Coordinates of C-alpha atoms in Angstrom, one line a residue:
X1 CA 128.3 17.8 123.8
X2 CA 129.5 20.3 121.0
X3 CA 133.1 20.8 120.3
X4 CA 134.7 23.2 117.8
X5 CA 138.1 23.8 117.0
X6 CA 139.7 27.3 117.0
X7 CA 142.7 29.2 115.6
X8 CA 143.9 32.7 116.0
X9 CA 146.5 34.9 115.4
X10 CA 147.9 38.6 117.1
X11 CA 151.2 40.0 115.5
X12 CA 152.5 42.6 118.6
X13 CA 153.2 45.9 117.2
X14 CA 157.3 45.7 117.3
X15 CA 157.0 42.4 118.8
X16 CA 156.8 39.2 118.2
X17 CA 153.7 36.1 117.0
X18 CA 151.7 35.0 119.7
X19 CA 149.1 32.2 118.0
X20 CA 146.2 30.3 120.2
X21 CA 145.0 26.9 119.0
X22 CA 141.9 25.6 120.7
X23 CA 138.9 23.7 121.1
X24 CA 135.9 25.1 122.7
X25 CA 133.9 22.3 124.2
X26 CA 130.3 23.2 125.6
X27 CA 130.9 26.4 125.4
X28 CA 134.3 26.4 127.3
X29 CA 137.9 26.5 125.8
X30 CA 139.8 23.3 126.3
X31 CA 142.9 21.7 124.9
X32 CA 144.4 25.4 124.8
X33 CA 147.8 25.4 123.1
X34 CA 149.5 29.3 123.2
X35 CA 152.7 29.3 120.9
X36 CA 154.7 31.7 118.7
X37 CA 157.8 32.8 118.1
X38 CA 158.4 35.0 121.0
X39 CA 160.8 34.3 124.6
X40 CA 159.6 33.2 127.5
X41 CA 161.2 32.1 131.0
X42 CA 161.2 29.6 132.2
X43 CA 160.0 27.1 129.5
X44 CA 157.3 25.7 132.3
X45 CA 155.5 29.2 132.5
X46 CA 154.0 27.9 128.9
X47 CA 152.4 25.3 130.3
X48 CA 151.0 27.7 133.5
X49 CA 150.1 30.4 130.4
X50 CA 147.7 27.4 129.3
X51 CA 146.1 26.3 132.1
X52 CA 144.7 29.6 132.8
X53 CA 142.9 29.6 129.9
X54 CA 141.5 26.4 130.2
X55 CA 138.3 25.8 131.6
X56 CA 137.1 29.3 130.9
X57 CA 133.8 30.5 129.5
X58 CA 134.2 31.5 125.6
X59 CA 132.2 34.7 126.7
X60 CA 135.1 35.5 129.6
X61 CA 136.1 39.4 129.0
X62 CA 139.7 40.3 127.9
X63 CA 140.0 42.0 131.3
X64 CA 139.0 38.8 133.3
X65 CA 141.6 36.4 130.9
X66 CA 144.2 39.1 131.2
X67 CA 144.2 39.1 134.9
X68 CA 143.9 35.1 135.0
X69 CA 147.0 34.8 133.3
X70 CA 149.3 37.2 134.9
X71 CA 148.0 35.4 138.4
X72 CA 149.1 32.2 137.0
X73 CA 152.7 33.3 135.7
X74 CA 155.7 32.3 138.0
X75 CA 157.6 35.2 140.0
X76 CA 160.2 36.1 137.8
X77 CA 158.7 35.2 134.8
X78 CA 160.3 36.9 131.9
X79 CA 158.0 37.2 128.6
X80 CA 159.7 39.1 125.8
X81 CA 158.1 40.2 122.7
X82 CA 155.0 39.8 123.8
X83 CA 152.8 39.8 126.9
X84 CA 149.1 38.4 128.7
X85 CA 147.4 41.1 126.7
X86 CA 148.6 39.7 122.9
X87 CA 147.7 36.4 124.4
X88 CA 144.1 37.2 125.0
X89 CA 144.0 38.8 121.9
X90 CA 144.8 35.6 120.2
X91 CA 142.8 33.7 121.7
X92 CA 139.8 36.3 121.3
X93 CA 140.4 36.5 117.7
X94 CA 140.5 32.4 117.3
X95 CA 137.0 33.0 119.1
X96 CA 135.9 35.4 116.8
X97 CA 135.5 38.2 119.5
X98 CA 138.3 40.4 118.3
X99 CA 139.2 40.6 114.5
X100 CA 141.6 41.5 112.0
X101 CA 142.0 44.0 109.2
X102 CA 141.6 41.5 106.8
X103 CA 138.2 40.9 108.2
X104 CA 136.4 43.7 107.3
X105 CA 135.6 45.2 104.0
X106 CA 136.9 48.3 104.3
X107 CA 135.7 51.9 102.2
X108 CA 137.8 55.2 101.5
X109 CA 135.5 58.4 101.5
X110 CA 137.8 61.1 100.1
X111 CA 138.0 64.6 101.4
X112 CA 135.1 66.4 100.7
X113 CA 134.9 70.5 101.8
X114 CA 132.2 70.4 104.4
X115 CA 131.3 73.0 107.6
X116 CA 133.4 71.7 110.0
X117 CA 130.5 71.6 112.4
X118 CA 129.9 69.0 109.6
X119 CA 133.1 66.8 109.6
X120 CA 132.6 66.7 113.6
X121 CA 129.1 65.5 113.4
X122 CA 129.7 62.8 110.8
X123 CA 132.6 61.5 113.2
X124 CA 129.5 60.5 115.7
X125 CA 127.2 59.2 113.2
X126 CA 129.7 57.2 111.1
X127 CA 131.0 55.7 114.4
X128 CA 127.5 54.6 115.4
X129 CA 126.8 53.0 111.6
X130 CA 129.7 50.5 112.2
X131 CA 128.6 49.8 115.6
X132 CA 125.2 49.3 114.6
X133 CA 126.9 47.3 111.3
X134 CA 125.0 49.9 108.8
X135 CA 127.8 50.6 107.3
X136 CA 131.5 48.7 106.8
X137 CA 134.7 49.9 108.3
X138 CA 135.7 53.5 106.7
X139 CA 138.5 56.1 106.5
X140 CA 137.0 59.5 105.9
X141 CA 139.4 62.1 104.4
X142 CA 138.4 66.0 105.9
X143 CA 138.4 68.9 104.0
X144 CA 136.9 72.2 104.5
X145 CA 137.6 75.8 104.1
X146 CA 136.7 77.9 107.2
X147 CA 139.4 78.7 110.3
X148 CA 138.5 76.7 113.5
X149 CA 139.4 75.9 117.0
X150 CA 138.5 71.8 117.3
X151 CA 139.0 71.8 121.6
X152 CA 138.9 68.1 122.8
X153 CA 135.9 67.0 124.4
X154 CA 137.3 67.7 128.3
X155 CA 139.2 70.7 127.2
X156 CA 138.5 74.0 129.2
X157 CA 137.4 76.7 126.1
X158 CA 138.4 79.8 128.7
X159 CA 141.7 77.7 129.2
X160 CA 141.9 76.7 125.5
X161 CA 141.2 79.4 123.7
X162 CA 141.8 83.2 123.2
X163 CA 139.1 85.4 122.5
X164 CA 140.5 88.5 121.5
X165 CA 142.6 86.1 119.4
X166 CA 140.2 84.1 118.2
X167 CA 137.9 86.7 117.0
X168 CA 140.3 88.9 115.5
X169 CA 140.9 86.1 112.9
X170 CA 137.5 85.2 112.5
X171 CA 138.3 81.5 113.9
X172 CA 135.0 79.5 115.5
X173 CA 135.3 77.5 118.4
X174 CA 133.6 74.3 118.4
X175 CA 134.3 71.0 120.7
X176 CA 134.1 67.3 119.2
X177 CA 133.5 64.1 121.4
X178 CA 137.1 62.4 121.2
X179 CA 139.6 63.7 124.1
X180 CA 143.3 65.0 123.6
X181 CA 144.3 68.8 122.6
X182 CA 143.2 71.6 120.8
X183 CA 143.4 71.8 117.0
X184 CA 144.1 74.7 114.9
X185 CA 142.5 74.5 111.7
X186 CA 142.4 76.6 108.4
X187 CA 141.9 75.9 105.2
X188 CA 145.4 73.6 103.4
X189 CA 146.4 74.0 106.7
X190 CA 146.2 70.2 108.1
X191 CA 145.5 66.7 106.7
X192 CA 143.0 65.3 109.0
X193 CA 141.1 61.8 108.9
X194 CA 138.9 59.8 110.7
X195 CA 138.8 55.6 111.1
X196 CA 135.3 54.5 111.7
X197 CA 136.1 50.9 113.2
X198 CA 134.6 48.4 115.2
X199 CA 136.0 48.2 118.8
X200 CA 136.9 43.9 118.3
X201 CA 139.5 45.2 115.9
X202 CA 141.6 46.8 119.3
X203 CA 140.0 44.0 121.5
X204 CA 142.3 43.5 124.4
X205 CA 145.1 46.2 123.5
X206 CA 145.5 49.1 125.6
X207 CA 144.2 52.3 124.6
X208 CA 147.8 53.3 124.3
X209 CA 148.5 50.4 122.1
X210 CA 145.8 51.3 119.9
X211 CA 146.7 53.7 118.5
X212 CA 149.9 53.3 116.9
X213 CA 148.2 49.4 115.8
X214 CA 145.4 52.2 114.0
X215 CA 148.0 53.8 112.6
X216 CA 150.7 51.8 111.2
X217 CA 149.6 52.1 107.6
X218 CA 150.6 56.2 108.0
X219 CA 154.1 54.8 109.5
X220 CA 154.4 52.7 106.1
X221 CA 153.1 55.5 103.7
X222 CA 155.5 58.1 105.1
X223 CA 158.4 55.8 104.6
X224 CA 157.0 54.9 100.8
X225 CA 157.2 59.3 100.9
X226 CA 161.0 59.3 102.3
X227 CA 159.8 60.7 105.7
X228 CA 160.5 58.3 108.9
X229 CA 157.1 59.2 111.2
X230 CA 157.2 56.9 114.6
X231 CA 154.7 57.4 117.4
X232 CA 155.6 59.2 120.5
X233 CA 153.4 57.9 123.3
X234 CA 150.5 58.7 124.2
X235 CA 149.4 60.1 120.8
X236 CA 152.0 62.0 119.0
X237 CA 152.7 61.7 115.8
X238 CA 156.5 63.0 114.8
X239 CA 159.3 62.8 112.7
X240 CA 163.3 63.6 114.2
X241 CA 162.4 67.4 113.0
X242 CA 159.4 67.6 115.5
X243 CA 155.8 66.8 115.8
X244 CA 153.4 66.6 113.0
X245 CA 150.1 65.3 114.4
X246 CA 148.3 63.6 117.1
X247 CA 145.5 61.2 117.8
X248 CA 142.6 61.1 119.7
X249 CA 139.8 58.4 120.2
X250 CA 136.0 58.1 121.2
X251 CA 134.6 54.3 121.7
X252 CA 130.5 54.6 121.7
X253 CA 128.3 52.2 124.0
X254 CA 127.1 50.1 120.6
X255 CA 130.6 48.9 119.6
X256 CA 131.7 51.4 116.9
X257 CA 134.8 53.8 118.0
X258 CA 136.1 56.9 115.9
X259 CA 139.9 57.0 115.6
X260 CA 140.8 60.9 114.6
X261 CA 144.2 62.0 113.4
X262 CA 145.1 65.8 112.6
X263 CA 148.5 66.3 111.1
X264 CA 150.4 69.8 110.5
X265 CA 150.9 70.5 106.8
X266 CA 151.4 74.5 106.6
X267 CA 150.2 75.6 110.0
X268 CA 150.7 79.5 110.7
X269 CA 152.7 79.2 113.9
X270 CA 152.4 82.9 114.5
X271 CA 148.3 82.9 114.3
X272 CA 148.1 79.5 116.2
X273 CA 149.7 81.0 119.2
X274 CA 148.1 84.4 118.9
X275 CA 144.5 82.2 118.8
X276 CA 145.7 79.0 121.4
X277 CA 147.0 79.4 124.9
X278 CA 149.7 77.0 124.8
X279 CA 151.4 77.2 128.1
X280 CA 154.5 76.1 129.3
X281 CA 153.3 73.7 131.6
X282 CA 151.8 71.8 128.1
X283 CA 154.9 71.8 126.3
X284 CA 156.7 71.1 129.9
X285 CA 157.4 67.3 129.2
X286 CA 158.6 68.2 125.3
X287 CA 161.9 69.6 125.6
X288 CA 161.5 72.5 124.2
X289 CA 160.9 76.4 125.0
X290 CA 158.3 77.4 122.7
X291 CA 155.1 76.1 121.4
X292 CA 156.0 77.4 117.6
X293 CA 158.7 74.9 117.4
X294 CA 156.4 71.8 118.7
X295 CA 155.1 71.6 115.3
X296 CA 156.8 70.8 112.4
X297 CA 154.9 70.8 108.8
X298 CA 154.6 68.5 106.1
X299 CA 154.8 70.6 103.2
X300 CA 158.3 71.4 104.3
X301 CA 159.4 67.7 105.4
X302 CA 157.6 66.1 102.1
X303 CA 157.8 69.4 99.4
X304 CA 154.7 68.0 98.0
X305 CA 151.4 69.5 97.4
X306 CA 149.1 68.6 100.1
X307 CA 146.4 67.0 98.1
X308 CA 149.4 64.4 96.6
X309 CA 150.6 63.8 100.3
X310 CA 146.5 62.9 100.6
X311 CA 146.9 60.9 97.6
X312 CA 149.9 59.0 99.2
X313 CA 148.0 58.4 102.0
X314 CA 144.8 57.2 100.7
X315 CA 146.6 54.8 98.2
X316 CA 148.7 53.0 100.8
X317 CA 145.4 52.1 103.0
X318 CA 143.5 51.1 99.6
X319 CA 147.2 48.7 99.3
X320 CA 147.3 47.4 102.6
X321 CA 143.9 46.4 103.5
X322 CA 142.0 46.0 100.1
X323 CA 139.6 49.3 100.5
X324 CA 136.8 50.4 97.9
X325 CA 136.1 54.1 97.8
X326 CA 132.9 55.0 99.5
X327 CA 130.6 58.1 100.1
X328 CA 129.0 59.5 102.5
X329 CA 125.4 58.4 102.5
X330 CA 122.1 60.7 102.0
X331 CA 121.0 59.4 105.7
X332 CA 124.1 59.6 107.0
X333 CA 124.4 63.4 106.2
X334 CA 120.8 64.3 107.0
X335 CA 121.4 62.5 110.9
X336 CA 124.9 64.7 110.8
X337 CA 123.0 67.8 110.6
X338 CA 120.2 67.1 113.1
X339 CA 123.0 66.2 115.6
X340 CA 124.5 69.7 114.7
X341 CA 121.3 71.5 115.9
X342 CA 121.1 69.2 118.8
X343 CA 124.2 69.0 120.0
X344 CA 127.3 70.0 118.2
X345 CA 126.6 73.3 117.2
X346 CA 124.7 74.2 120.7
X347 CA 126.4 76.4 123.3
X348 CA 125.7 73.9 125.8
X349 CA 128.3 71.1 124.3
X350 CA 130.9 73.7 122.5
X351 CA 130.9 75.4 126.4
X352 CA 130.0 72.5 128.6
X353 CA 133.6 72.6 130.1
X354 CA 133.6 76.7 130.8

């Protein structure tokens, strides 16, 4: 018989501790002891909360704990601050299938001007490096210096885009493999990044969880800048002025995921809507009338130059989580640019939703 004991750890995102002490015996988790310092009634649903987990394999999925746990829970149960997710995720992390920031060694890759063909096929590549573990946990900085549509990866380009627009200001269409909306991009015009991560550092969250967790170090480097950013679900970015950015995700079949985040900076609201067809069913949910007001710069909200408000940004991940600066690697580049003449830059992906 082989016993080990195990201790984990999952802080909820405005919520409260939840911590999992216990031993996995033969290869199943016994003397399970879930505490923390959130609420939950009645006391006795503790005890329920723990026999659940008991007994199970140590390979049992999140999804298969999750829904163990919720069966057990009394009617009525109230648990506040946390919930059977954050549970799982402790327990998960005290079995080393989910992880924590602080265990990876994470690299900064600062913005580089690249095609942004380019930046879109690193995304892919650098996603499947950390799956593969080729390369550690990064945040890659964009830059480049050519006017683009980026369409998400199930957006319409007919229903997206508009041609007469587009081509009058010389703006290429291209389509990258995370969901969510259409970005406008020129040069200065946006701060984007990207967050090459294995998927065990989300294991067990939601995807709508996820991405403020991804992104709480931006929450912290805004306040450090005097601006107060907050999510605004499923993956806005704003401040009380408006929106400044949103999210989007792709999680590949070998473990790696690419978090993506394009944020407004000096966007021409004028060309955007001359080149986008925003219509009001889009904007229907957002309170407003037009989709020039949805958008609401940084350069204004900060008054710094873009490349400090890069600086700011950069410097509070290095902080936080103890990154090294990186590069891009020769390989990584030369795999970029075959997945360009393959795929990215094809007519077949860029139109594959008409």
């Amino acid at each position: 018989m082989t016993t080990a004991r195990a201790h984990g750890e999952y802080k909820v995102q405005g919520g409260k501790l939840v911590v999992a002490d216990l031993t996995v015996t033969d290869h199943r988790l016994t003397d399970v002891s879930v505490n923390g310092d959130f609420f939950l009634e009645p006391d006795e649903a503790l005890a329920d909360i723990n026999a659940a987990l008991t007994g199970l394999h140590e390979d049992t999925s999140a999804q298969e704990m999750t829904e163990r746990i919720q069966a057990a829970l009394p009617a009525g149960a109230v648990l506040f601050g946390f919930d059977a997710r954050a549970v799982v995720t402790a327990v998960r992390r005290a079995l080393g299938r989910a992880t924590t920031w602080s265990d990876h060694a994470w690299e900064v890759v600062p913005a580089t001007v690249r095609p942004t063909l380019e930046n879109l096929a690193l995304d892919e590549v650098l996603a499947r490096e950390v799956g593969a573990g080729h390369r550690p946990p990064t945040l890659r900085f964009w830059d480049w210096d050519e006017p683009a549509v980026v369409i998400g990866s199930f957006q319409s380009v007919r229903n997206e885009v508009d041609p007469e627009g587009a081509r009058r200001h010389g703006v290429q269409v291209v389509r990258r493999v995370s969901g969510g909306g259409a970005m406008f991009m020129e040069a200065g015009n946006c701060i984007t990044y990207s967050l090459y991560l294995p998927q065990t550092l989300v294991d067990g969250m939601s995807f709508a969880e996820s991405y403020p967790f991804l992104d709480a170090w931006v929450m912290q480097a805004f306040a450090e800048l005097g601006v107060e950013a907050f999510y605004v679900p499923l993956n806005d970015i704003a401040t009380p002025q408006g929106k400044i950015g949103g999210a989007a995700q792709k999680r590949f079949a070998n473990g790696g995921m690419v978090h993506h985040v394009t944020m407004s900076y000096d966007i021409d609201a004028e060309k955007m809507t001359d080149v986008l067809r925003i219509g009001q069913e889009k904007i229907s949910d957002k309170g407003i009338r037009s989709a020039k007001k949805r958008v609401d710069p940084l350069r204004r909200q900060t008054g710094m130059p873009r490349q400090d408000v890069i600086a700011a940004l950069s410097r509070t991940f290095t902080d936080r989580y103890g990154a090294t600066a990186g590069a891009v690697r020769d390989g990584e580049l030369t795999a970029a640019r075959k997945l360009i003449d393959e795929k990215f830059g094809t007519h077949e992906w860029i139109h594959r939703v008409p």
